[in-house]
PDB file of C-alpha atoms in Angstrom:
ATOM      1  CA  MET A  10     -64.656  -7.270 -20.492  1.00 88.00           C
ATOM      2  CA  ASP A  11     -67.659  -5.640 -21.772  1.00 92.00           C
ATOM      3  CA  ALA A  12     -68.324  -2.082 -22.785  1.00 93.00           C
ATOM      4  CA  ILE A  13     -68.457  -0.257 -19.314  1.00 95.00           C
ATOM      5  CA  ASP A  14     -65.241  -2.137 -18.590  1.00 96.00           C
ATOM      6  CA  SER A  15     -63.723  -0.644 -22.056  1.00 95.00           C
ATOM      7  CA  SER A  16     -65.290   2.776 -20.703  1.00 96.00           C
ATOM      8  CA  ILE A  17     -63.702   2.983 -17.150  1.00 96.00           C
ATOM      9  CA  LEU A  18     -60.287   1.957 -18.998  1.00 96.00           C
ATOM     10  CA  ARG A  19     -60.887   5.163 -21.328  1.00 94.00           C
ATOM     11  CA  GLU A  20     -61.483   7.128 -19.072  1.00 95.00           C
ATOM     12  CA  LEU A  21     -58.736   6.337 -16.528  1.00 96.00           C
ATOM     13  CA  GLN A  22     -56.237   6.483 -19.357  1.00 94.00           C
ATOM     14  CA  LYS A  23     -57.490   9.785 -19.713  1.00 92.00           C
ATOM     15  CA  ASP A  24     -57.173  10.752 -16.222  1.00 94.00           C
ATOM     16  CA  GLY A  25     -55.846   7.852 -13.921  1.00 94.00           C
ATOM     17  CA  ARG A  26     -56.187  10.056 -10.475  1.00 95.00           C
ATOM     18  CA  LEU A  27     -59.845  10.591 -10.975  1.00 95.00           C
ATOM     19  CA  THR A  28     -61.895   9.625  -7.524  1.00 96.00           C
ATOM     20  CA  ASN A  29     -64.010   6.406  -7.739  1.00 96.00           C
ATOM     21  CA  GLN A  30     -66.990   8.945  -7.284  1.00 97.00           C
ATOM     22  CA  GLU A  31     -66.323  10.982 -10.517  1.00 97.00           C
ATOM     23  CA  LEU A  32     -65.205   7.494 -12.369  1.00 97.00           C
ATOM     24  CA  ALA A  33     -68.336   6.218 -11.401  1.00 97.00           C
ATOM     25  CA  GLN A  34     -70.599   9.268 -12.993  1.00 97.00           C
ATOM     26  CA  ARG A  35     -68.332   9.133 -15.958  1.00 96.00           C
ATOM     27  CA  VAL A  36     -69.743   5.630 -16.971  1.00 96.00           C
ATOM     28  CA  GLY A  37     -72.925   5.139 -15.608  1.00 96.00           C
ATOM     29  CA  LEU A  38     -72.675   3.297 -12.302  1.00 96.00           C
ATOM     30  CA  SER A  39     -72.661   3.596  -8.788  1.00 96.00           C
ATOM     31  CA  PRO A  40     -69.243   4.064  -6.762  1.00 96.00           C
ATOM     32  CA  SER A  41     -69.494  -0.004  -5.727  1.00 97.00           C
ATOM     33  CA  PRO A  42     -70.123  -1.224  -8.593  1.00 96.00           C
ATOM     34  CA  CYS A  43     -67.494   1.006 -10.342  1.00 97.00           C
ATOM     35  CA  LEU A  44     -64.531   0.304  -7.855  1.00 97.00           C
ATOM     36  CA  ARG A  45     -65.623  -3.862  -7.775  1.00 97.00           C
ATOM     37  CA  ARG A  46     -64.965  -4.030 -11.493  1.00 97.00           C
ATOM     38  CA  VAL A  47     -61.381  -1.129 -11.316  1.00 97.00           C
ATOM     39  CA  ARG A  48     -60.360  -4.208  -8.273  1.00 97.00           C
ATOM     40  CA  GLN A  49     -60.864  -6.615 -10.949  1.00 97.00           C
ATOM     41  CA  LEU A  50     -59.222  -5.357 -14.527  1.00 97.00           C
ATOM     42  CA  GLU A  51     -56.442  -4.815 -12.100  1.00 97.00           C
ATOM     43  CA  GLN A  52     -56.502  -7.882 -10.310  1.00 97.00           C
ATOM     44  CA  ASP A  53     -56.661  -9.366 -13.641  1.00 97.00           C
ATOM     45  CA  GLY A  54     -53.713  -7.658 -15.015  1.00 97.00           C
ATOM     46  CA  VAL A  55     -55.693  -5.485 -17.439  1.00 97.00           C
ATOM     47  CA  ILE A  56     -54.521  -2.787 -15.605  1.00 97.00           C
ATOM     48  CA  ARG A  57     -50.828  -2.765 -14.550  1.00 96.00           C
ATOM     49  CA  GLY A  58     -50.640   0.854 -12.734  1.00 95.00           C
ATOM     50  CA  TYR A  59     -50.686   4.327 -12.388  1.00 94.00           C
ATOM     51  CA  ARG A  60     -48.482   7.024 -13.504  1.00 91.00           C
ATOM     52  CA  ALA A  61     -47.175  10.946 -13.973  1.00 90.00           C
ATOM     53  CA  LEU A  62     -46.698  12.032 -17.111  1.00 90.00           C
ATOM     54  CA  LEU A  63     -43.729  14.233 -16.250  1.00 92.00           C
ATOM     55  CA  ASP A  64     -42.147  17.131 -18.892  1.00 93.00           C
ATOM     56  CA  PRO A  65     -38.812  16.190 -19.701  1.00 94.00           C
ATOM     57  CA  ALA A  66     -37.119  19.232 -20.122  1.00 94.00           C
ATOM     58  CA  SER A  67     -38.884  20.349 -16.705  1.00 96.00           C
ATOM     59  CA  VAL A  68     -37.078  17.258 -15.223  1.00 97.00           C
ATOM     60  CA  GLY A  69     -33.224  17.711 -16.807  1.00 96.00           C
ATOM     61  CA  ARG A  70     -34.108  15.131 -19.651  1.00 97.00           C
ATOM     62  CA  GLY A  71     -34.911  17.304 -22.520  1.00 96.00           C
ATOM     63  CA  PHE A  72     -32.779  16.109 -25.401  1.00 97.00           C
ATOM     64  CA  GLU A  73     -34.510  12.713 -26.504  1.00 97.00           C
ATOM     65  CA  VAL A  74     -32.536  10.212 -29.137  1.00 98.00           C
ATOM     66  CA  LEU A  75     -34.023   7.088 -30.412  1.00 98.00           C
ATOM     67  CA  VAL A  76     -30.896   4.784 -30.793  1.00 98.00           C
ATOM     68  CA  SER A  77     -31.262   1.646 -32.822  1.00 98.00           C
ATOM     69  CA  VAL A  78     -28.853  -0.577 -31.949  1.00 98.00           C
ATOM     70  CA  GLU A  79     -27.666  -4.780 -33.671  1.00 97.00           C
ATOM     71  CA  VAL A  80     -26.853  -6.952 -31.271  1.00 96.00           C
ATOM     72  CA  ARG A  81     -24.882 -10.395 -31.973  1.00 95.00           C
ATOM     73  CA  ARG A  82     -28.437 -12.369 -32.559  1.00 91.00           C
ATOM     74  CA  ASP A  83     -27.112 -15.646 -30.514  1.00 94.00           C
ATOM     75  CA  ARG A  84     -29.937 -16.093 -27.042  1.00 95.00           C
ATOM     76  CA  ALA A  85     -26.893 -15.729 -24.471  1.00 96.00           C
ATOM     77  CA  THR A  86     -25.838 -12.577 -26.214  1.00 96.00           C
ATOM     78  CA  VAL A  87     -29.270 -11.190 -26.606  1.00 96.00           C
ATOM     79  CA  GLU A  88     -29.890 -11.531 -23.117  1.00 97.00           C
ATOM     80  CA  ALA A  89     -26.765 -10.445 -21.457  1.00 97.00           C
ATOM     81  CA  PHE A  90     -27.663  -7.228 -23.612  1.00 97.00           C
ATOM     82  CA  GLU A  91     -31.200  -6.881 -22.116  1.00 97.00           C
ATOM     83  CA  GLU A  92     -29.832  -7.499 -18.643  1.00 97.00           C
ATOM     84  CA  ALA A  93     -27.724  -5.094 -18.988  1.00 97.00           C
ATOM     85  CA  LEU A  94     -30.325  -2.802 -20.561  1.00 97.00           C
ATOM     86  CA  GLN A  95     -31.787  -2.609 -17.164  1.00 97.00           C
ATOM     87  CA  ASP A  96     -29.247  -0.634 -15.481  1.00 96.00           C
ATOM     88  CA  LEU A  97     -29.269   1.996 -17.848  1.00 98.00           C
ATOM     89  CA  PRO A  98     -31.947   4.908 -15.957  1.00 97.00           C
ATOM     90  CA  ASP A  99     -31.174   7.108 -19.527  1.00 98.00           C
ATOM     91  CA  VAL A 100     -33.008   4.602 -21.704  1.00 98.00           C
ATOM     92  CA  VAL A 101     -36.205   4.882 -20.768  1.00 97.00           C
ATOM     93  CA  GLU A 102     -37.812   2.060 -23.390  1.00 97.00           C
ATOM     94  CA  ALA A 103     -35.946  -0.980 -24.588  1.00 98.00           C
ATOM     95  CA  TYR A 104     -38.330  -2.693 -27.815  1.00 98.00           C
ATOM     96  CA  ARG A 105     -36.261  -5.566 -29.333  1.00 96.00           C
ATOM     97  CA  LEU A 106     -36.948  -5.783 -32.881  1.00 96.00           C
ATOM     98  CA  PHE A 107     -38.009  -8.407 -35.358  1.00 95.00           C
ATOM     99  CA  GLY A 108     -34.962  -8.300 -38.026  1.00 90.00           C
ATOM    100  CA  SER A 109     -33.283  -4.860 -38.285  1.00 91.00           C
ATOM    101  CA  PRO A 110     -32.558  -3.195 -36.219  1.00 93.00           C
ATOM    102  CA  GLY A 111     -32.345  -5.782 -33.576  1.00 93.00           C
ATOM    103  CA  CYS A 112     -33.256  -3.050 -30.785  1.00 97.00           C
ATOM    104  CA  LEU A 113     -34.576   0.323 -30.576  1.00 98.00           C
ATOM    105  CA  LEU A 114     -34.379   2.364 -27.487  1.00 98.00           C
ATOM    106  CA  ARG A 115     -35.248   5.648 -26.320  1.00 97.00           C
ATOM    107  CA  ILE A 116     -33.113   7.660 -24.199  1.00 98.00           C
ATOM    108  CA  ALA A 117     -33.765  10.515 -22.239  1.00 98.00           C
ATOM    109  CA  VAL A 118     -30.835  12.853 -21.113  1.00 98.00           C
ATOM    110  CA  ALA A 119     -30.049  16.607 -20.466  1.00 97.00           C
ATOM    111  CA  ASP A 120     -28.037  17.407 -23.652  1.00 97.00           C
ATOM    112  CA  ILE A 121     -26.012  16.249 -26.371  1.00 97.00           C
ATOM    113  CA  GLU A 122     -23.048  16.245 -24.560  1.00 98.00           C
ATOM    114  CA  THR A 123     -24.648  13.677 -21.794  1.00 98.00           C
ATOM    115  CA  TYR A 124     -25.773  11.205 -24.556  1.00 98.00           C
ATOM    116  CA  GLU A 125     -22.124  11.601 -26.183  1.00 97.00           C
ATOM    117  CA  ARG A 126     -20.213   9.891 -22.944  1.00 98.00           C
ATOM    118  CA  LEU A 127     -23.856   7.815 -22.599  1.00 98.00           C
ATOM    119  CA  TRP A 128     -22.991   6.695 -25.600  1.00 97.00           C
ATOM    120  CA  ILE A 129     -19.246   5.925 -25.599  1.00 96.00           C
ATOM    121  CA  GLU A 130     -19.403   5.044 -22.050  1.00 97.00           C
ATOM    122  CA  LYS A 131     -22.387   2.748 -21.877  1.00 97.00           C
ATOM    123  CA  ILE A 132     -24.267   1.669 -25.040  1.00 97.00           C
ATOM    124  CA  THR A 133     -21.423   0.792 -27.273  1.00 96.00           C
ATOM    125  CA  ALA A 134     -19.830  -1.213 -24.005  1.00 96.00           C
ATOM    126  CA  LEU A 135     -23.228  -3.317 -23.672  1.00 97.00           C
ATOM    127  CA  PRO A 136     -22.817  -7.466 -24.987  1.00 95.00           C
ATOM    128  CA  GLY A 137     -22.937  -7.656 -28.155  1.00 96.00           C
ATOM    129  CA  VAL A 138     -23.632  -4.609 -29.585  1.00 97.00           C
ATOM    130  CA  THR A 139     -21.912  -3.957 -33.320  1.00 96.00           C
ATOM    131  CA  GLU A 140     -23.976  -1.245 -34.499  1.00 97.00           C
ATOM    132  CA  VAL A 141     -25.204   1.607 -32.715  1.00 97.00           C
ATOM    133  CA  ASN A 142     -27.067   4.660 -34.787  1.00 97.00           C
ATOM    134  CA  SER A 143     -28.598   7.469 -33.432  1.00 97.00           C
ATOM    135  CA  GLN A 144     -31.508   9.922 -34.181  1.00 98.00           C
ATOM    136  CA  ILE A 145     -31.724  13.207 -32.909  1.00 97.00           C
ATOM    137  CA  VAL A 146     -35.771  13.866 -32.154  1.00 95.00           C
ATOM    138  CA  MET A 147     -36.724  16.764 -32.944  1.00 95.00           C
ATOM    139  CA  LYS A 148     -40.541  17.362 -31.713  1.00 93.00           C
ATOM    140  CA  ARG A 149     -42.946  15.233 -30.550  1.00 90.00           C
ATOM    141  CA  ILE A 150     -45.198  15.452 -32.897  1.00 94.00           C
ATOM    142  CA  LYS A 151     -48.097  13.154 -30.864  1.00 92.00           C
ATOM    143  CA  GLU A 152     -48.112  12.007 -27.208  1.00 86.00           C
ATOM    144  CA  PRO A 153     -48.990   8.829 -25.790  1.00 83.00           C
ATOM    145  CA  GLN A 154     -52.607   8.761 -25.128  1.00 82.00           C
ATOM    146  CA  GLY A 155     -53.194   5.257 -23.811  1.00 86.00           C
ATOM    147  CA  LEU A 156     -54.348   2.345 -26.084  1.00 90.00           C
ATOM    148  CA  PRO A 157     -57.226   2.597 -28.175  1.00 90.00           C
ATOM    149  CA  LEU A 158     -60.306   0.611 -27.327  1.00 89.00           C
ATOM    150  CA  ASP A 159     -63.705  -0.009 -29.674  1.00 76.00           C
ATOM    151  CA  GLY A 160     -66.603   1.562 -28.851  1.00 56.00           C
TER     152      GLY A 160
END
């Protein structure tokens, strides 16, 4: 990956809806080589996809909670826990961590009552869960902006 590829990635992280023409102009290429580079970055798995960023409150998910979960640490239990998480659409991000807690979840729901129901009926019932701690998000201070690229 060279400086032009990095420039392409920076621009697409800022605005994934750029036309190839606009992107080419911003990175100093003609459209044809720019498109070839973008397709190669996609094929290589560097660009994994394109998404729209939604306002959580506008879609009824303005109540966000960061949840630390301890899970029994045997392979079968961890795998069952991670598999079960896939069926919970309210869990919008999940990370397995080194140390304690073993897992961190970001959950987006409508309100505290909805979260309480999810906590009681689903989160605490996941395979191997031994402890659940919730931190309610007061305010997002920094939104995801993509990955920093040197240059």
